[in-house]
């Protein structure tokens, strides 16, 4: 596959960089889904004023583009960023989607007969959440996790392409950053810029198919083609 | 309940702005960044290190940018000056004011974004509606996954491919910029066409990536609309299918898409920023990129604030107008 402007082998940097990108996505997605589960469950289950506050916070952050929050975070980190720091800041900004979806799912679950029953029989709330609601929502949480990972990968590539990424890493976003830096598409170095884009598209298609499969597992009636 | 909703919505808008300003102010300070010190060190390195009285230089800079006052003072000054759209001087492009730089870049971004978003909204919605209308054609059914892939690709990556294909390989379009570096901007028709020619590729990469998203949204809305009673009635009355499609189907299904527009606005704008960078288009995105490259703190903060306020304001506008255009929405359960 040839070498890039700095003389690095393109194939090698893709082979090393793709796992790094996916790792950023998984760590960030994990943080996002964890925050989402905590906030979404709290809001949906307890309702009332707690729900109102959490919903308001979600509304506020809905109006601030995640990329903007990421930029503020990234310029606040002194010195060079590491991959872990990048994953952390992306994770902290990707809790919106999961929180919204899980909140509405919990609201639906709460009204179901067996949950109401366990409530009337005097089970403590934490028990209801962990023994009744969480196990039944697990497939949704998983499917949501996959989509959050996809979003996190997208966000991390965006922030890296802006030149605010982890310069020590070889991740796909950094490869794209260097391509923009040297405007390689104006030099016709197609063998340098096409592999990262292709891999990103492939990663996305795979994540989409995985989340579709999880959705069908969660809800067998969904069996649609696309 | 009307008035309560409006008040809540405007209150939310104010909170959003304040949150953004505070994040913008406290996060960098919380991690102990000193932009002025960093800039001076950078200048030193670039000029080969003249030695000399650095501390005095730093002091004078700090006075100029008001970094020597207490934190509370700084914060209040910052909030009020930001609300007056006064972002201070740029460090790297001193003595230009950040506000002027943004003012010069803003029209480019607004033009590019408005036109390309409108086109993709209309084209995507029509394609999506048509997809539901003519069910069962294999060719059309197989478009959907392709649309999905296109809507998942970030705009700027598509932009990279388009530059290479149309500008480098085929030389149909200019390679970069908003107009030729050799022309002096004026009001002539020739210059207008030059701007147009330069904006086709960036706009096209936004349109291509966005249309898929709108088509998918419209498709699911149309499926819902198709099942409504008034559609059955329209068919039973024997109206021609073209009229049913536009006057009964599209008209009702396109309204909820407007809400989706409000929600995805931040996503669109983030993408457009990166598209500008890829195409060296002289808009807000490129300005931000320059700011990041030179670590020009004030440019970054100014651009970030402009982005936040414009997105928040557009969302407020859509939310306030929407109940007026779609009577089906009951404000009480929003």
Coordinates of C-alpha atoms in Angstrom, one line a residue:
Chain A
X1 CA 0.0 0.0 0.0
X2 CA 3.0 2.3 -0.2
X3 CA 4.2 4.9 2.3
X4 CA 2.9 8.2 3.5
X5 CA 4.5 11.7 3.5
X6 CA 6.6 10.9 6.6
X7 CA 7.8 7.6 5.1
X8 CA 5.6 5.5 7.4
X9 CA 4.1 2.4 5.9
X10 CA 0.4 3.0 5.3
X11 CA -0.7 -0.6 5.8
X12 CA 1.2 -0.8 9.1
X13 CA -0.3 2.4 10.4
X14 CA -3.8 1.3 9.5
X15 CA -3.2 -2.1 11.2
X16 CA -2.0 -0.4 14.3
X17 CA -4.4 2.6 14.2
X18 CA -7.7 0.8 13.6
X19 CA -7.6 -1.0 17.0
X20 CA -6.7 2.3 18.6
X21 CA -9.7 4.0 17.1
X22 CA -12.0 1.2 18.1
X23 CA -10.5 1.3 21.6
X24 CA -11.3 5.0 21.9
X25 CA -14.8 4.2 20.8
X26 CA -15.4 1.4 23.2
X27 CA -13.9 3.2 26.3
X28 CA -15.8 6.4 25.5
X29 CA -19.0 4.4 24.6
X30 CA -18.7 2.5 27.9
X31 CA -18.5 5.8 29.9
X32 CA -21.4 7.2 27.9
X33 CA -23.6 4.2 28.4
X34 CA -22.8 4.0 32.1
X35 CA -23.7 7.6 32.6
X36 CA -26.8 7.1 30.4
X37 CA -27.9 4.1 32.5
X38 CA -27.5 5.9 35.8
X39 CA -29.2 9.1 34.7
X40 CA -31.9 7.5 32.5
X41 CA -32.9 5.0 35.1
X42 CA -32.9 7.5 37.9
X43 CA -35.1 9.9 35.8
X44 CA -37.4 7.2 34.5
X45 CA -37.9 5.3 37.7
X46 CA -38.3 8.0 40.3
X47 CA -40.0 10.6 38.1
X48 CA -41.2 13.8 39.6
X49 CA -38.8 16.6 40.3
X50 CA -35.7 14.3 39.7
X51 CA -37.0 13.5 36.3
X52 CA -37.6 17.1 35.6
X53 CA -34.1 18.2 36.6
X54 CA -32.4 15.5 34.5
X55 CA -34.6 16.2 31.5
X56 CA -33.7 19.9 31.8
X57 CA -30.0 19.1 31.9
X58 CA -30.4 16.9 28.8
X59 CA -32.3 19.7 27.1
X60 CA -29.5 22.2 27.9
X61 CA -26.8 20.0 26.5
X62 CA -28.9 19.1 23.5
X63 CA -28.5 22.7 22.3
X64 CA -24.7 22.7 22.7
X65 CA -23.0 20.8 20.0
X66 CA -20.9 17.9 21.4
X67 CA -18.0 19.0 19.1
X68 CA -18.0 22.4 20.8
X69 CA -17.8 20.9 24.3
X70 CA -15.1 18.5 23.1
X71 CA -13.1 21.5 21.7
X72 CA -13.3 23.3 25.1
X73 CA -12.2 20.1 26.8
X74 CA -9.4 19.5 24.4
X75 CA -7.9 22.9 24.6
X76 CA -8.1 22.7 28.4
X77 CA -5.9 19.6 28.6
X78 CA -2.3 20.8 29.1
X79 CA 0.4 19.3 27.0
X80 CA -0.1 16.5 24.6
X81 CA -3.2 14.3 24.9
X82 CA -3.0 10.6 25.4
X83 CA -5.5 8.2 23.9
X84 CA -7.0 7.6 27.3
X85 CA -7.6 11.3 27.8
X86 CA -9.2 11.5 24.4
X87 CA -11.5 8.5 25.2
X88 CA -12.4 10.1 28.6
X89 CA -13.4 13.5 27.1
X90 CA -15.4 11.8 24.3
X91 CA -17.1 9.6 26.9
X92 CA -18.1 12.5 29.1
X93 CA -19.8 14.1 26.1
X94 CA -21.7 11.0 24.8
X95 CA -24.2 10.4 27.5
X96 CA -27.1 12.3 25.9
X97 CA -28.5 9.7 23.5
X98 CA -28.4 6.7 25.9
X99 CA -30.0 8.8 28.7
X100 CA -32.9 9.9 26.5
X101 CA -33.6 6.5 25.1
X102 CA -33.3 4.6 28.4
X103 CA -35.4 7.1 30.2
X104 CA -38.3 6.5 27.9
X105 CA -37.8 2.7 28.0
X106 CA -37.9 2.7 31.8
X107 CA -41.0 4.8 31.7
X108 CA -42.7 2.2 29.6
X109 CA -41.4 -0.7 31.8
X110 CA -42.5 0.9 35.0
X111 CA -46.2 0.6 33.9
X112 CA -45.9 -3.1 33.2
X113 CA -47.8 -5.5 35.4
X114 CA -45.0 -7.4 37.0
X115 CA -43.1 -4.3 37.9
X116 CA -46.2 -2.7 39.5
X117 CA -46.8 -6.0 41.3
X118 CA -43.3 -6.1 42.8
X119 CA -43.8 -2.5 43.9
X120 CA -47.0 -3.3 45.7
X121 CA -45.4 -6.2 47.4
X122 CA -43.0 -3.8 48.9
X123 CA -39.7 -4.6 47.2
X124 CA -37.2 -1.8 47.7
X125 CA -36.5 0.4 44.7
X126 CA -33.0 -0.8 44.1
X127 CA -34.1 -4.3 44.0
X128 CA -36.8 -3.6 41.5
X129 CA -34.3 -1.7 39.3
X130 CA -31.6 -4.4 39.5
X131 CA -33.8 -7.6 39.5
X132 CA -36.7 -6.6 37.3
X133 CA -36.0 -3.7 35.0
X134 CA -32.3 -3.9 34.2
X135 CA -32.3 -7.6 33.2
X136 CA -35.3 -7.0 30.9
X137 CA -33.7 -3.8 29.4
X138 CA -30.3 -5.4 28.9
X139 CA -30.7 -6.0 25.1
X140 CA -31.8 -2.3 24.7
X141 CA -28.8 -1.2 26.7
X142 CA -26.5 -3.3 24.6
X143 CA -27.9 -2.0 21.3
X144 CA -27.6 1.5 22.6
X145 CA -24.1 0.8 23.6
X146 CA -23.2 -0.1 20.1
X147 CA -24.7 3.0 18.7
X148 CA -22.9 5.1 21.3
X149 CA -19.6 3.5 20.3
X150 CA -20.3 4.5 16.7
X151 CA -21.1 8.1 17.8
X152 CA -18.0 8.2 20.0
X153 CA -15.8 7.0 17.1
X154 CA -17.3 9.7 14.9
X155 CA -16.7 12.4 17.5
X156 CA -13.1 11.3 18.2
X157 CA -12.3 11.3 14.5
X158 CA -13.8 14.8 14.2
X159 CA -11.8 16.2 17.1
X160 CA -8.6 14.6 15.8
X161 CA -9.2 15.9 12.3
X162 CA -9.3 19.4 13.8
X163 CA -5.8 18.8 15.2
X164 CA -6.8 18.4 18.8
X165 CA -6.2 14.7 19.1
X166 CA -3.5 12.4 20.6
X167 CA -0.5 13.2 18.4
X168 CA 1.4 10.2 19.7
X169 CA -1.2 7.8 18.4
X170 CA -1.7 6.3 14.9
X171 CA -5.5 6.3 15.0
X172 CA -7.5 6.7 11.9
X173 CA -8.5 10.3 12.9
X174 CA -4.8 11.3 13.2
X175 CA -4.1 9.8 9.7
X176 CA -6.9 11.9 8.3
X177 CA -5.5 14.9 10.2
X178 CA -2.2 14.5 8.5
X179 CA -3.9 14.0 5.2
X180 CA -5.6 17.4 5.6
X181 CA -2.4 18.9 6.8
X182 CA -0.5 17.9 3.7
X183 CA -3.7 18.2 1.6
X184 CA -2.8 14.9 0.1
X185 CA -6.0 14.8 -2.0
X186 CA -4.6 17.8 -4.0
X187 CA -1.4 15.8 -4.5
X188 CA -3.2 12.8 -5.7
X189 CA -1.8 10.5 -3.0
X190 CA -4.9 8.3 -3.0
X191 CA -3.2 5.4 -1.4
X192 CA -2.7 7.4 1.8
X193 CA -6.2 8.9 2.3
X194 CA -8.5 6.2 1.0
X195 CA -7.6 3.3 3.5
X196 CA -8.7 5.2 6.7
X197 CA -11.9 6.3 5.0
X198 CA -12.7 2.8 3.8
X199 CA -12.0 1.3 7.2
X200 CA -14.2 3.9 8.9
X201 CA -17.1 3.1 6.6
X202 CA -16.6 -0.6 7.2
X203 CA -16.5 -0.1 11.0
X204 CA -19.7 1.9 10.8
X205 CA -21.5 -0.7 8.7
X206 CA -20.5 -3.5 11.1
X207 CA -21.6 -1.5 14.1
X208 CA -24.9 -0.8 12.4
X209 CA -25.5 -4.4 11.6
X210 CA -24.6 -5.5 15.2
X211 CA -27.0 -3.0 16.7
X212 CA -29.7 -4.1 14.3
X213 CA -29.2 -7.7 15.4
X214 CA -29.3 -6.7 19.0
X215 CA -32.5 -4.8 18.4
X216 CA -34.1 -7.9 16.8
X217 CA -33.0 -10.0 19.7
X218 CA -34.6 -7.5 22.1
X219 CA -37.7 -7.2 20.1
X220 CA -38.4 -10.3 17.9
X221 CA -41.4 -8.5 16.3
X222 CA -39.0 -6.1 14.6
X223 CA -37.8 -8.6 12.1
X224 CA -37.6 -6.2 9.2
X225 CA -35.2 -6.1 6.4
X226 CA -33.7 -2.8 7.1
Chain B
X1 CA -50.7 26.4 28.9
X2 CA -49.3 28.3 25.9
X3 CA -47.6 31.0 27.9
X4 CA -45.9 28.6 30.3
X5 CA -44.3 26.6 27.4
X6 CA -43.0 29.8 25.8
X7 CA -41.5 31.0 29.1
X8 CA -39.9 27.6 29.8
X9 CA -38.4 27.5 26.3
X10 CA -36.9 31.0 26.6
X11 CA -35.6 30.2 30.1
X12 CA -33.9 27.1 28.6
X13 CA -32.3 29.3 25.9
X14 CA -30.9 31.6 28.6
X15 CA -29.6 28.7 30.6
X16 CA -27.9 27.2 27.6
X17 CA -26.1 30.4 26.8
X18 CA -24.9 30.8 30.4
X19 CA -23.8 27.2 30.6
X20 CA -21.8 27.5 27.4
X21 CA -20.1 30.7 28.6
X22 CA -19.2 29.2 32.0
X23 CA -17.8 26.0 30.4
X24 CA -15.8 28.2 28.1
X25 CA -14.4 30.2 30.9
X26 CA -13.9 27.7 33.8
X27 CA -12.7 24.5 32.1
X28 CA -9.4 25.9 30.7
X29 CA -8.7 27.7 34.0
X30 CA -9.6 24.7 36.0
X31 CA -6.9 22.6 34.3
X32 CA -4.4 25.5 34.8
X33 CA -3.8 26.6 31.3
X34 CA -2.2 30.0 30.8
X35 CA -2.8 31.0 27.2
X36 CA -0.6 34.1 27.3
X37 CA 2.4 32.3 28.8
X38 CA 2.0 29.5 26.2
X39 CA 1.8 32.0 23.4
X40 CA 4.9 33.9 24.5
X41 CA 6.9 30.6 24.8
X42 CA 5.7 29.7 21.3
X43 CA 6.8 33.0 19.9
X44 CA 10.1 32.5 21.6
X45 CA 10.6 29.2 20.0
X46 CA 9.6 30.5 16.6
X47 CA 11.9 33.4 16.7
X48 CA 14.8 31.3 17.9
X49 CA 14.6 32.5 21.5
X50 CA 15.7 36.1 21.9
X51 CA 16.0 35.7 25.6
X52 CA 15.4 39.2 27.0
X53 CA 12.8 40.4 29.4
X54 CA 10.0 37.8 29.0
X55 CA 8.3 38.5 32.3
X56 CA 7.7 42.2 31.4
X57 CA 6.2 41.2 28.1
X58 CA 3.9 38.7 29.8
X59 CA 2.8 41.3 32.3
X60 CA 1.9 43.7 29.6
X61 CA -0.1 41.1 27.7
X62 CA -1.9 40.1 30.9
X63 CA -2.9 43.7 31.5
X64 CA -4.1 44.0 28.0
X65 CA -6.3 40.8 28.2
X66 CA -7.3 41.5 31.8
X67 CA -5.8 38.3 33.1
X68 CA -4.4 40.0 36.3
X69 CA -7.7 40.6 38.0
X70 CA -9.4 38.3 40.5
X71 CA -11.3 35.3 39.1
X72 CA -14.8 36.6 39.9
X73 CA -13.9 40.0 38.3
X74 CA -12.6 38.2 35.2
X75 CA -15.7 36.0 35.0
X76 CA -18.1 38.9 35.1
X77 CA -16.1 40.9 32.6
X78 CA -16.0 37.9 30.4
X79 CA -19.7 37.3 30.6
X80 CA -20.6 40.9 29.8
X81 CA -18.1 41.4 27.1
X82 CA -19.1 38.0 25.5
X83 CA -22.8 39.0 25.5
X84 CA -21.8 42.2 23.8
X85 CA -20.1 40.0 21.2
X86 CA -16.7 41.5 22.2
X87 CA -14.2 38.7 22.3
X88 CA -11.1 40.8 22.8
X89 CA -8.0 40.8 20.5
X90 CA -6.7 37.8 18.8
X91 CA -3.3 36.8 20.2
X92 CA -1.8 35.3 17.0
X93 CA -3.3 37.9 14.6
X94 CA -2.8 40.9 16.9
X95 CA -4.0 43.7 16.6
X96 CA -7.1 42.2 14.8
X97 CA -10.2 41.9 16.9
X98 CA -11.7 38.5 17.2
X99 CA -15.2 39.9 16.6
X100 CA -14.0 41.4 13.2
X101 CA -12.4 38.1 12.2
X102 CA -15.7 36.3 12.9
X103 CA -17.8 38.9 11.2
X104 CA -15.7 38.5 8.1
X105 CA -16.0 34.7 8.1
X106 CA -19.7 34.3 9.1
X107 CA -21.4 35.2 5.8
X108 CA -19.4 32.4 4.0
X109 CA -20.5 29.8 6.5
X110 CA -24.1 31.0 6.6
X111 CA -24.4 31.0 2.9
X112 CA -22.9 27.6 2.5
X113 CA -24.9 26.0 5.3
X114 CA -28.4 27.5 4.6
X115 CA -28.3 26.7 0.9
X116 CA -27.0 23.1 1.3
X117 CA -29.2 22.3 4.2
X118 CA -32.3 23.5 2.4
X119 CA -31.5 21.6 -0.7
X120 CA -30.7 18.4 1.2
X121 CA -33.9 18.8 3.3
X122 CA -36.1 19.1 0.3
X123 CA -34.3 16.5 -1.9
X124 CA -34.0 14.0 0.9
X125 CA -37.6 14.3 2.0
X126 CA -38.9 13.9 -1.5
X127 CA -36.7 10.8 -2.1
X128 CA -37.8 9.4 1.2
X129 CA -41.5 10.0 0.5
X130 CA -41.1 8.5 -2.9
X131 CA -39.5 5.4 -1.4
X132 CA -42.6 4.6 0.6
X133 CA -45.0 5.4 -2.2
X134 CA -43.6 2.9 -4.6
X135 CA -43.2 -0.1 -2.4
X136 CA -41.9 -3.4 -3.6
X137 CA -39.6 -2.3 -6.3
X138 CA -36.4 -4.1 -5.6
X139 CA -34.2 -1.3 -6.9
X140 CA -35.7 1.2 -4.6
X141 CA -35.6 -1.1 -1.6
X142 CA -31.9 -1.7 -2.1
X143 CA -31.3 2.1 -2.0
X144 CA -32.1 2.3 1.7
X145 CA -29.0 0.6 3.1
X146 CA -26.9 2.7 0.7
X147 CA -28.6 5.8 2.0
X148 CA -27.9 4.7 5.5
X149 CA -24.2 4.3 4.8
X150 CA -24.1 7.8 3.2
X151 CA -25.8 9.3 6.2
X152 CA -23.3 7.7 8.5
X153 CA -20.2 9.0 6.7
X154 CA -19.0 12.3 8.2
X155 CA -19.4 15.1 5.6
X156 CA -15.7 16.0 5.5
X157 CA -14.5 12.5 4.6
X158 CA -16.9 12.6 1.7
X159 CA -15.4 16.0 0.9
X160 CA -11.9 14.5 0.8
X161 CA -13.1 12.0 -1.8
X162 CA -14.9 14.6 -3.8
X163 CA -11.9 17.0 -3.9
X164 CA -9.7 14.2 -5.2
X165 CA -12.2 13.0 -7.8
X166 CA -13.7 16.3 -9.2
X167 CA -11.0 18.8 -8.5
X168 CA -7.8 16.9 -8.8
X169 CA -8.5 14.0 -11.2
X170 CA -11.1 15.7 -13.4
X171 CA -10.2 19.4 -12.7
X172 CA -13.9 20.3 -13.0
X173 CA -13.9 22.5 -10.0
X174 CA -11.3 24.6 -8.2
X175 CA -9.1 22.9 -5.6
X176 CA -9.7 25.1 -2.6
X177 CA -10.8 28.4 -1.1
X178 CA -13.8 30.6 -1.5
X179 CA -12.5 32.5 -4.5
X180 CA -9.3 32.6 -6.5
X181 CA -6.4 33.9 -4.5
X182 CA -5.6 36.3 -7.3
X183 CA -9.0 38.0 -7.5
X184 CA -9.9 41.1 -5.5
X185 CA -13.4 40.8 -4.1
X186 CA -16.0 43.2 -5.6
X187 CA -19.7 43.2 -6.4
X188 CA -19.5 42.2 -10.0
X189 CA -21.4 39.3 -11.6
X190 CA -18.1 37.6 -12.5
X191 CA -17.0 37.5 -8.9
X192 CA -20.4 36.1 -7.9
X193 CA -20.0 33.2 -10.3
X194 CA -16.6 32.6 -9.0
X195 CA -17.9 32.2 -5.5
X196 CA -20.6 29.9 -6.8
X197 CA -18.1 27.8 -8.6
X198 CA -16.0 27.5 -5.5
X199 CA -18.9 26.6 -3.3
X200 CA -20.4 23.8 -5.4
X201 CA -18.1 21.0 -4.1
X202 CA -18.3 21.8 -0.4
X203 CA -22.1 22.2 -0.7
X204 CA -22.3 19.0 -2.6
X205 CA -20.5 17.0 0.0
X206 CA -22.9 18.3 2.7
X207 CA -25.9 17.6 0.5
X208 CA -24.8 14.1 -0.4
X209 CA -24.3 13.1 3.3
X210 CA -27.3 14.8 4.6
X211 CA -29.9 13.8 2.1
X212 CA -29.7 10.2 3.3
X213 CA -30.6 11.2 6.8
X214 CA -33.6 13.2 5.7
X215 CA -34.7 10.4 3.4
X216 CA -34.6 7.8 6.1
X217 CA -36.6 10.1 8.5
X218 CA -39.2 11.0 5.9
X219 CA -39.6 7.3 4.9
X220 CA -40.7 6.3 8.4
X221 CA -43.0 9.4 8.7
X222 CA -44.6 8.5 5.4
X223 CA -45.3 5.0 6.5
X224 CA -47.2 6.4 9.5
X225 CA -49.1 8.9 7.3
X226 CA -50.0 6.2 4.8
X227 CA -52.1 4.4 7.4
X228 CA -54.2 7.4 8.3
X229 CA -57.9 7.4 7.5
X230 CA -57.8 10.6 5.4
X231 CA -55.4 8.8 3.0
X232 CA -57.9 6.0 2.5
X233 CA -60.7 8.6 2.0
X234 CA -58.6 10.4 -0.6
X235 CA -58.0 7.2 -2.5
X236 CA -61.7 6.2 -2.2
X237 CA -62.7 9.6 -3.6
X238 CA -60.6 8.7 -6.6
X239 CA -58.2 11.6 -6.5
X240 CA -55.2 11.2 -8.8
X241 CA -52.3 9.7 -7.1
X242 CA -50.0 12.7 -7.7
X243 CA -52.4 14.9 -5.8
X244 CA -52.7 12.4 -2.9
X245 CA -48.9 12.1 -2.8
X246 CA -48.2 15.9 -2.5
X247 CA -51.3 17.4 -0.9
X248 CA -52.2 14.6 1.5
X249 CA -49.0 12.6 2.1
X250 CA -45.9 14.9 1.9
X251 CA -47.7 17.8 3.4
X252 CA -48.5 16.0 6.6
X253 CA -45.3 14.0 6.8
X254 CA -42.9 16.8 6.3
X255 CA -43.9 18.8 9.4
X256 CA -42.3 16.4 12.0
X257 CA -39.2 16.6 9.9
X258 CA -38.9 20.2 10.9
X259 CA -38.5 19.1 14.5
X260 CA -35.8 16.7 13.4
X261 CA -34.1 19.6 11.7
X262 CA -33.9 21.4 15.1
X263 CA -32.5 18.4 16.8
X264 CA -29.8 17.6 14.3
X265 CA -28.7 21.2 13.8
X266 CA -25.7 20.9 16.0
X267 CA -24.7 17.7 14.2
X268 CA -25.0 19.5 10.8
X269 CA -23.0 22.5 12.0
X270 CA -20.2 20.4 13.5
X271 CA -19.9 18.6 10.2
X272 CA -19.9 21.8 8.2
X273 CA -17.0 23.2 10.3
X274 CA -14.9 20.2 9.2
X275 CA -16.0 20.5 5.6
X276 CA -14.8 24.1 5.5
X277 CA -11.4 23.0 6.9
X278 CA -11.0 20.3 4.2
X279 CA -11.9 22.8 1.4
X280 CA -10.0 25.8 3.0
X281 CA -13.3 27.6 2.7
X282 CA -13.0 31.1 4.3
X283 CA -15.7 30.5 6.9
X284 CA -16.0 30.0 10.6
X285 CA -14.6 26.5 10.5
X286 CA -11.3 27.6 8.9
X287 CA -11.0 30.4 11.4
X288 CA -11.4 27.9 14.2
X289 CA -8.8 25.7 12.6
X290 CA -6.4 28.7 12.4
X291 CA -7.1 29.4 16.0
X292 CA -6.4 25.8 17.0
X293 CA -3.2 25.7 15.0
X294 CA -1.8 28.9 16.6
X295 CA -3.3 28.0 20.0
X296 CA -5.1 31.3 19.8
X297 CA -7.3 31.0 22.9
X298 CA -9.5 34.0 22.1
X299 CA -10.3 33.0 18.6
X300 CA -11.3 29.5 19.7
X301 CA -13.5 30.9 22.5
X302 CA -15.1 33.4 20.2
X303 CA -15.9 30.9 17.5
X304 CA -17.2 28.4 20.1
X305 CA -19.5 31.0 21.5
X306 CA -20.9 32.1 18.1
X307 CA -21.6 28.5 17.3
X308 CA -23.5 27.9 20.6
X309 CA -25.5 31.0 20.3
X310 CA -26.5 30.5 16.7
X311 CA -27.5 26.9 17.3
X312 CA -29.4 27.7 20.5
X313 CA -31.2 30.5 18.8
X314 CA -32.2 28.5 15.7
X315 CA -33.6 25.8 17.9
X316 CA -35.5 28.3 20.0
X317 CA -37.0 29.8 16.8
X318 CA -38.0 26.4 15.4
X319 CA -39.6 25.4 18.8
X320 CA -41.5 28.6 19.0
X321 CA -42.8 28.6 15.4
X322 CA -43.5 24.9 15.1
X323 CA -46.8 24.8 17.1
X324 CA -48.1 27.6 14.8
X325 CA -47.5 25.5 11.6
X326 CA -48.5 22.2 13.0
X327 CA -51.8 22.4 14.8
X328 CA -51.6 18.7 15.7
X329 CA -49.0 19.4 18.3
X330 CA -50.5 20.0 21.7
X331 CA -48.1 22.3 23.5
X332 CA -49.2 21.0 26.9
X333 CA -47.5 17.6 26.4
X334 CA -44.3 18.9 24.9

